[in-house]
Amino acid sequence: MLTEDIKVSLLKDLDRIGQADAPELEALRVALLGKNGSITAVLKSLGGMAPDARKEAGAEVNQIKAMITEALTARKALLDEAALNARLAAERIDVTQPTRPDIAGAIHPISRTMEELAAIFGAMGFEIKEGPDIENDWNNFSALNIPAHHPARAMMDTFYLNAGAGSRPVLRTHTSPVQVRTMLAQEPPIRIIVPGRTFRADHDATHSPMFHQTEGLVIGKNITLGHLKGCLIDFLRAFFDAPDLPVRFRASYFPFTEPSMEVDIGWNRKTGEIGKGGDWLEILGSGMVHPNVLANCGIDPREYQGFAFGVGIERITMLKHGIADLRLFYESDVRWLRHYGFSALAPAMLHEGF
Ligand code: DAH
């Protein structure tokens, strides 16, 4: 039999275990079960007892020891979990936290213009198409009515790639090959724009070996020059945010259109102001899709016709925002981007005007 004193004291210890913090718990464990702990002492004292008494006291003390051990383990598990939760809470990374303002980026003006084009042409029911930067000769030239040895090939300083015998891929010199890809892949009616990268061996303040264009293509049964004009006038007025922007269509030549037209907008040559001043500025190429191109792409030119256009994205971006040197677009200078860039939180939306 254990004395009542010892039992009461051990039960009190059980109580304290239930309240203890981590250091207290460890102190209690040592005080009870350690080498010089009180339960250890009781266990040791069993040896001096008479066999019957020892048996009874032994059973009791082991029962109490089991209770204490269980209480210590349970309390420890609870404290460990609480400590872990506290650590997880303290070390949590808030992924929704805004980045520090001094390293905030901005939407690049080229991307912004692409978004604006998507918004304007999207509102007119155009889809966005993309094509590969590396094209075959047929898509980039032949299908577009630019046969081998045609002088029009010399108009574009093409980057040719080395490939196996017989094939000579190019870095696409314009987005026009996506006209071909689209006509081969889907039936008319077709109404697409193709924003993307293009490449020519050319480098100065207004030319970069890599630049961007948007192609436009509309194919249908009764598409006329009137549609071309209406569409491009609406586009240019929306893009330059100038409802009365003067637009002029001037006869020109492209192999893939007939008739072909260059499109000019009114501006002031001296001040650079768009829409005023009585001068004309060439802005894009366009025309009615050449019957040969339709036929090359499996579309019957007696049944369908359409119009196409090609716009230089850098060019219209420079004009709209007064950017003088095109090379700055690609220098990744954050100070430049901070000045000319756009907030990601204010996306290009047509109804608000650009
Ligand atoms: N592909 C021409 C270029 O890069 C631009 C162009 C002109 C595209 C007239 C067209 C078009 O679709 O009809 O210079």
Short mmCIF file of C-alpha atoms and ligand atoms in Angstrom, two decimals:
data_model
loop_
_atom_site.label_atom_id
_atom_site.label_comp_id
_atom_site.label_asym_id
_atom_site.label_seq_id
_atom_site.Cartn_x
_atom_site.Cartn_y
_atom_site.Cartn_z
CA MET A 1 0.00 0.00 0.00
CA LEU A 2 1.27 3.46 -0.86
CA THR A 3 0.71 6.06 1.77
CA GLU A 4 -2.14 8.50 1.19
CA ASP A 5 0.40 11.34 1.18
CA ILE A 6 2.28 9.92 -1.75
CA LYS A 7 -0.93 9.27 -3.68
CA VAL A 8 -2.30 12.75 -3.06
CA SER A 9 0.98 14.30 -4.11
CA LEU A 10 1.10 12.23 -7.30
CA LEU A 11 -2.47 13.13 -8.18
CA LYS A 12 -1.55 16.78 -7.71
CA ASP A 13 1.36 16.23 -10.09
CA LEU A 14 -1.11 14.84 -12.63
CA ASP A 15 -3.03 18.07 -12.32
CA ARG A 16 0.09 20.17 -12.80
CA ILE A 17 1.01 18.18 -15.89
CA GLY A 18 -2.32 19.18 -17.43
CA GLN A 19 -1.45 22.89 -16.99
CA ALA A 20 2.27 22.87 -17.67
CA ASP A 21 4.06 24.73 -20.44
CA ALA A 22 6.96 23.02 -22.19
CA PRO A 23 9.78 23.81 -19.72
CA GLU A 24 7.54 23.03 -16.75
CA LEU A 25 6.54 19.77 -18.34
CA GLU A 26 10.13 18.71 -18.80
CA ALA A 27 10.88 19.68 -15.17
CA LEU A 28 7.93 17.60 -14.00
CA ARG A 29 9.00 14.63 -16.08
CA VAL A 30 12.46 14.75 -14.50
CA ALA A 31 11.04 15.28 -11.00
CA LEU A 32 8.74 12.27 -11.35
CA LEU A 33 10.34 9.75 -13.66
CA GLY A 34 13.97 10.90 -13.76
CA LYS A 35 16.78 9.03 -12.06
CA ASN A 36 16.10 10.86 -8.80
CA GLY A 37 12.39 11.33 -9.48
CA SER A 38 9.74 10.66 -6.88
CA ILE A 39 8.13 7.74 -8.72
CA THR A 40 11.55 6.24 -9.30
CA ALA A 41 12.17 6.60 -5.59
CA VAL A 42 8.90 4.84 -4.72
CA LEU A 43 9.75 2.05 -7.14
CA LYS A 44 13.15 1.70 -5.52
CA SER A 45 11.58 1.60 -2.05
CA LEU A 46 9.50 -1.45 -3.07
CA GLY A 47 12.53 -3.65 -2.59
CA GLY A 48 12.48 -3.11 1.16
CA MET A 49 8.84 -4.22 1.55
CA ALA A 50 7.40 -7.54 2.54
CA PRO A 51 6.40 -9.62 -0.50
CA ASP A 52 2.61 -9.17 -0.15
CA ALA A 53 2.83 -5.46 0.55
CA ARG A 54 5.31 -5.09 -2.29
CA LYS A 55 2.92 -6.76 -4.70
CA GLU A 56 0.07 -4.47 -3.78
CA ALA A 57 2.15 -1.30 -3.66
CA GLY A 58 3.93 -2.31 -6.89
CA ALA A 59 0.62 -2.64 -8.72
CA GLU A 60 -0.49 0.73 -7.43
CA VAL A 61 2.68 2.56 -8.24
CA ASN A 62 2.82 1.07 -11.72
CA GLN A 63 -0.72 2.16 -12.34
CA ILE A 64 0.11 5.67 -11.20
CA LYS A 65 3.30 5.63 -13.26
CA ALA A 66 1.27 4.63 -16.32
CA MET A 67 -1.19 7.47 -15.69
CA ILE A 68 1.62 9.97 -15.25
CA THR A 69 3.43 8.76 -18.36
CA GLU A 70 0.25 8.97 -20.39
CA ALA A 71 -0.48 12.45 -19.07
CA LEU A 72 3.08 13.59 -19.88
CA THR A 73 2.83 12.20 -23.43
CA ALA A 74 -0.58 13.69 -24.04
CA ARG A 75 0.45 17.10 -22.72
CA LYS A 76 3.63 17.02 -24.76
CA ALA A 77 1.73 16.17 -27.95
CA LEU A 78 -0.65 19.06 -27.29
CA LEU A 79 2.18 21.51 -26.66
CA ASP A 80 4.11 20.33 -29.73
CA GLU A 81 1.09 20.79 -31.93
CA ALA A 82 0.41 24.25 -30.53
CA ALA A 83 4.06 25.19 -31.08
CA LEU A 84 3.95 23.92 -34.67
CA ASN A 85 0.76 25.82 -35.38
CA ALA A 86 2.25 28.97 -33.92
CA ARG A 87 5.31 28.52 -36.14
CA LEU A 88 3.24 27.87 -39.24
CA ALA A 89 1.21 30.98 -38.54
CA ALA A 90 4.29 33.08 -37.90
CA GLU A 91 6.21 31.83 -40.92
CA ARG A 92 3.29 31.86 -43.35
CA ILE A 93 4.00 33.51 -46.70
CA ASP A 94 1.09 35.61 -47.83
CA VAL A 95 1.09 35.00 -51.56
CA THR A 96 -1.63 37.61 -52.00
CA GLN A 97 0.58 40.31 -50.58
CA PRO A 98 1.42 42.99 -53.14
CA THR A 99 5.01 43.19 -54.31
CA ARG A 100 7.09 46.04 -53.04
CA PRO A 101 6.21 49.15 -55.02
CA ASP A 102 9.82 49.90 -55.94
CA ILE A 103 10.11 46.66 -57.92
CA ALA A 104 6.65 46.72 -59.47
CA GLY A 105 6.76 46.12 -63.21
CA ALA A 106 4.40 47.45 -65.83
CA ILE A 107 2.69 46.22 -68.95
CA HIS A 108 5.05 46.83 -71.88
CA PRO A 109 3.66 49.25 -74.50
CA ILE A 110 3.92 46.52 -77.17
CA SER A 111 1.80 44.18 -75.05
CA ARG A 112 -0.57 47.03 -74.33
CA THR A 113 -1.06 47.74 -78.04
CA MET A 114 -1.71 44.04 -78.65
CA GLU A 115 -4.34 44.10 -75.91
CA GLU A 116 -5.93 47.19 -77.45
CA LEU A 117 -5.98 45.52 -80.88
CA ALA A 118 -7.63 42.48 -79.34
CA ALA A 119 -10.23 44.71 -77.69
CA ILE A 120 -11.00 46.72 -80.84
CA PHE A 121 -11.10 43.82 -83.27
CA GLY A 122 -12.71 41.56 -80.68
CA ALA A 123 -15.61 44.00 -80.57
CA MET A 124 -15.89 43.66 -84.36
CA GLY A 125 -16.11 39.87 -84.09
CA PHE A 126 -12.51 39.00 -84.98
CA GLU A 127 -10.75 35.97 -83.51
CA ILE A 128 -7.08 35.99 -82.52
CA LYS A 129 -4.79 33.53 -84.31
CA GLU A 130 -1.13 32.77 -83.82
CA GLY A 131 1.49 31.02 -85.91
CA PRO A 132 5.09 29.87 -85.51
CA ASP A 133 8.06 32.24 -85.75
CA ILE A 134 9.85 29.73 -88.00
CA GLU A 135 7.97 29.29 -91.27
CA ASN A 136 8.44 27.37 -94.44
CA ASP A 137 9.07 29.19 -97.67
CA TRP A 138 5.68 28.31 -99.08
CA ASN A 139 3.63 29.83 -96.23
CA ASN A 140 5.81 32.91 -95.96
CA PHE A 141 6.16 33.57 -99.70
CA SER A 142 4.84 31.27 -102.41
CA ALA A 143 1.30 30.78 -101.15
CA LEU A 144 1.08 34.55 -100.77
CA ASN A 145 1.72 34.97 -104.48
CA ILE A 146 5.41 35.76 -104.04
CA PRO A 147 7.09 33.15 -106.29
CA ALA A 148 10.79 32.30 -106.06
CA HIS A 149 12.97 34.95 -107.73
CA HIS A 150 10.13 37.47 -107.57
CA PRO A 151 11.56 40.92 -106.74
CA ALA A 152 9.08 41.22 -103.86
CA ARG A 153 11.24 38.74 -101.97
CA ALA A 154 14.04 41.26 -102.01
CA MET A 155 11.74 43.82 -100.35
CA MET A 156 12.12 41.87 -97.13
CA ASP A 157 15.59 41.17 -95.76
CA THR A 158 14.83 37.61 -94.84
CA PHE A 159 16.65 35.54 -92.24
CA TYR A 160 17.06 32.12 -93.81
CA LEU A 161 17.74 29.10 -91.61
CA ASN A 162 19.95 26.18 -92.53
CA ALA A 163 18.05 22.94 -92.68
CA GLY A 164 18.26 19.69 -94.55
CA ALA A 165 18.63 19.59 -98.30
CA GLY A 166 15.70 21.03 -100.19
CA SER A 167 14.01 22.85 -97.33
CA ARG A 168 14.89 26.37 -96.39
CA PRO A 169 12.89 27.58 -93.40
CA VAL A 170 12.77 31.30 -92.65
CA LEU A 171 12.10 33.45 -89.63
CA ARG A 172 8.76 34.76 -90.79
CA THR A 173 9.15 38.20 -92.32
CA HIS A 174 5.52 39.13 -91.71
CA THR A 175 2.43 37.74 -90.00
CA SER A 176 0.83 37.07 -93.40
CA PRO A 177 1.70 33.32 -93.41
CA VAL A 178 -0.96 32.90 -90.72
CA GLN A 179 -3.49 33.95 -93.39
CA VAL A 180 -2.41 30.84 -95.30
CA ARG A 181 -2.46 28.58 -92.25
CA THR A 182 -5.92 29.75 -91.27
CA MET A 183 -7.48 29.44 -94.74
CA LEU A 184 -6.07 25.93 -95.06
CA ALA A 185 -7.39 24.97 -91.64
CA GLN A 186 -10.91 26.39 -91.65
CA GLU A 187 -13.80 27.16 -93.95
CA PRO A 188 -14.94 30.73 -94.55
CA PRO A 189 -16.35 32.89 -93.11
CA ILE A 190 -13.02 33.91 -91.57
CA ARG A 191 -12.41 36.98 -89.47
CA ILE A 192 -9.04 36.98 -87.70
CA ILE A 193 -6.25 39.16 -86.43
CA VAL A 194 -2.76 37.77 -85.93
CA PRO A 195 -0.60 39.71 -83.49
CA GLY A 196 2.92 38.34 -83.27
CA ARG A 197 6.67 38.52 -83.77
CA THR A 198 8.27 39.05 -87.16
CA PHE A 199 11.90 39.21 -88.29
CA ARG A 200 13.97 41.08 -90.87
CA ALA A 201 17.68 41.80 -91.13
CA ASP A 202 17.34 45.49 -90.46
CA HIS A 203 18.47 47.68 -87.55
CA ASP A 204 18.18 51.42 -86.89
CA ALA A 205 16.09 53.86 -84.86
CA THR A 206 12.89 52.75 -86.59
CA HIS A 207 13.78 49.15 -87.50
CA SER A 208 14.64 46.17 -85.33
CA PRO A 209 15.57 42.66 -86.54
CA MET A 210 12.70 41.41 -84.38
CA PHE A 211 9.53 43.43 -84.41
CA HIS A 212 5.79 42.90 -84.20
CA GLN A 213 2.92 43.03 -86.62
CA THR A 214 -0.73 42.33 -86.66
CA GLU A 215 -2.25 40.73 -89.68
CA GLY A 216 -5.94 41.00 -90.36
CA LEU A 217 -7.97 38.75 -92.64
CA VAL A 218 -11.66 38.67 -93.50
CA ILE A 219 -13.03 36.14 -95.97
CA GLY A 220 -16.67 35.79 -96.85
CA LYS A 221 -19.11 35.61 -99.74
CA ASN A 222 -19.80 39.31 -100.25
CA ILE A 223 -16.85 41.06 -98.70
CA THR A 224 -16.05 44.30 -100.52
CA LEU A 225 -13.61 47.19 -100.47
CA GLY A 226 -16.32 49.05 -98.52
CA HIS A 227 -15.91 46.57 -95.65
CA LEU A 228 -12.15 47.02 -95.74
CA LYS A 229 -12.45 50.79 -95.53
CA GLY A 230 -15.11 50.80 -92.83
CA CYS A 231 -13.22 48.30 -90.73
CA LEU A 232 -9.85 50.07 -90.94
CA ILE A 233 -11.30 53.55 -90.40
CA ASP A 234 -13.10 52.32 -87.28
CA PHE A 235 -9.97 50.57 -86.06
CA LEU A 236 -7.69 53.59 -86.53
CA ARG A 237 -10.15 56.01 -84.93
CA ALA A 238 -10.64 53.74 -81.93
CA PHE A 239 -6.92 53.03 -81.52
CA PHE A 240 -5.82 56.66 -81.73
CA ASP A 241 -8.87 57.72 -79.73
CA ALA A 242 -9.70 60.29 -82.40
CA PRO A 243 -13.30 60.04 -83.68
CA ASP A 244 -12.64 62.44 -86.58
CA LEU A 245 -9.21 61.08 -87.54
CA PRO A 246 -8.69 61.69 -91.27
CA VAL A 247 -7.93 58.40 -93.07
CA ARG A 248 -6.73 58.14 -96.68
CA PHE A 249 -6.54 55.05 -98.89
CA ARG A 250 -3.74 55.26 -101.45
CA ALA A 251 -3.20 52.80 -104.29
CA SER A 252 -0.13 50.65 -103.77
CA TYR A 253 1.27 47.21 -104.52
CA PHE A 254 1.46 44.02 -102.48
CA PRO A 255 1.77 40.65 -104.20
CA PHE A 256 -0.97 39.10 -102.03
CA THR A 257 -3.67 41.72 -102.62
CA GLU A 258 -5.40 43.22 -105.65
CA PRO A 259 -6.17 46.05 -105.50
CA SER A 260 -3.67 47.03 -102.80
CA MET A 261 -3.81 50.14 -100.70
CA GLU A 262 -1.58 51.89 -98.30
CA VAL A 263 -3.51 53.60 -95.52
CA ASP A 264 -2.48 57.04 -94.27
CA ILE A 265 -3.73 59.04 -91.30
CA GLY A 266 -3.79 62.79 -90.86
CA TRP A 267 -1.18 64.30 -88.60
CA ASN A 268 0.99 67.31 -88.02
CA ARG A 269 4.49 66.60 -89.26
CA LYS A 270 5.98 69.35 -87.09
CA THR A 271 4.36 68.57 -83.74
CA GLY A 272 3.68 64.87 -84.22
CA GLU A 273 0.06 65.46 -83.25
CA ILE A 274 -2.23 62.85 -84.71
CA GLY A 275 -5.47 63.81 -86.38
CA LYS A 276 -4.62 67.45 -87.02
CA GLY A 277 -2.28 69.44 -89.23
CA GLY A 278 -2.98 68.52 -92.82
CA ASP A 279 -0.04 66.13 -93.34
CA TRP A 280 -0.37 62.44 -94.15
CA LEU A 281 1.44 59.57 -92.48
CA GLU A 282 1.56 56.06 -93.87
CA ILE A 283 0.35 53.62 -91.25
CA LEU A 284 -0.50 50.22 -92.74
CA GLY A 285 -0.85 48.08 -95.84
CA SER A 286 -4.07 46.50 -97.01
CA GLY A 287 -6.03 45.20 -99.97
CA MET A 288 -8.50 42.71 -101.36
CA VAL A 289 -7.04 39.21 -101.05
CA HIS A 290 -5.54 38.18 -104.40
CA PRO A 291 -7.50 35.37 -106.13
CA ASN A 292 -4.24 33.43 -106.48
CA VAL A 293 -3.82 33.47 -102.69
CA LEU A 294 -7.37 32.20 -102.16
CA ALA A 295 -6.81 29.44 -104.72
CA ASN A 296 -3.44 28.49 -103.17
CA CYS A 297 -5.24 28.07 -99.87
CA GLY A 298 -8.03 25.92 -101.21
CA ILE A 299 -10.71 28.63 -101.35
CA ASP A 300 -12.64 29.16 -104.57
CA PRO A 301 -12.12 32.81 -105.61
CA ARG A 302 -15.35 32.73 -107.64
CA GLU A 303 -17.30 31.98 -104.49
CA TYR A 304 -15.40 33.92 -101.85
CA GLN A 305 -13.44 37.10 -101.53
CA GLY A 306 -12.04 39.11 -98.70
CA PHE A 307 -9.66 41.73 -97.48
CA ALA A 308 -6.43 41.71 -95.53
CA PHE A 309 -4.18 44.18 -93.82
CA GLY A 310 -0.86 44.31 -92.01
CA VAL A 311 0.08 46.77 -89.28
CA GLY A 312 3.44 47.38 -87.62
CA ILE A 313 2.79 47.28 -83.89
CA GLU A 314 5.94 49.20 -82.91
CA ARG A 315 5.08 51.89 -85.41
CA ILE A 316 1.56 52.59 -84.18
CA THR A 317 2.72 52.33 -80.57
CA MET A 318 5.52 54.87 -81.13
CA LEU A 319 3.10 57.24 -82.83
CA LYS A 320 0.43 56.94 -80.19
CA HIS A 321 2.73 57.43 -77.21
CA GLY A 322 5.41 59.70 -78.68
CA ILE A 323 8.22 57.14 -78.41
CA ALA A 324 11.08 58.31 -80.62
CA ASP A 325 13.46 55.35 -80.75
CA LEU A 326 12.24 51.84 -81.34
CA ARG A 327 15.36 50.22 -79.91
CA LEU A 328 14.29 51.27 -76.40
CA PHE A 329 11.40 48.82 -76.61
CA TYR A 330 13.84 45.94 -76.21
CA GLU A 331 16.40 47.27 -73.76
CA SER A 332 14.58 46.08 -70.65
CA ASP A 333 15.29 49.34 -68.88
CA VAL A 334 12.93 49.41 -65.91
CA ARG A 335 13.05 53.22 -65.72
CA TRP A 336 11.85 53.41 -69.32
CA LEU A 337 9.16 50.84 -68.62
CA ARG A 338 8.01 52.73 -65.55
CA HIS A 339 7.54 55.80 -67.72
CA TYR A 340 5.99 54.22 -70.81
CA GLY A 341 4.42 51.10 -69.28
CA PHE A 342 0.81 50.50 -68.27
CA SER A 343 -0.78 49.30 -65.07
CA ALA A 344 -1.72 45.64 -65.04
CA LEU A 345 -4.73 46.65 -62.97
CA ALA A 346 -6.19 48.83 -65.73
CA PRO A 347 -6.57 46.45 -68.69
CA ALA A 348 -7.32 47.66 -72.19
CA MET A 349 -11.09 47.94 -72.41
CA LEU A 350 -12.68 49.53 -75.42
CA HIS A 351 -15.70 51.04 -73.73
CA GLU A 352 -13.50 53.19 -71.55
CA GLY A 353 -11.52 54.54 -74.50
CA PHE A 354 -7.77 54.04 -74.56
N1 DAH B 1 2.82 41.67 -95.10
C1 DAH B 1 3.02 43.08 -95.40
C2 DAH B 1 4.36 43.50 -94.85
O1 DAH B 1 4.84 42.92 -93.95
C3 DAH B 1 1.96 43.91 -94.79
C4 DAH B 1 0.63 43.69 -95.43
C5 DAH B 1 0.23 44.48 -96.48
C6 DAH B 1 -0.19 42.68 -94.99
C7 DAH B 1 -0.99 44.29 -97.08
C8 DAH B 1 -1.42 42.46 -95.62
C9 DAH B 1 -1.80 43.29 -96.67
O2 DAH B 1 -2.25 41.48 -95.21
O3 DAH B 1 -3.01 43.07 -97.25
O4 DAH B 1 4.93 44.44 -95.33
#
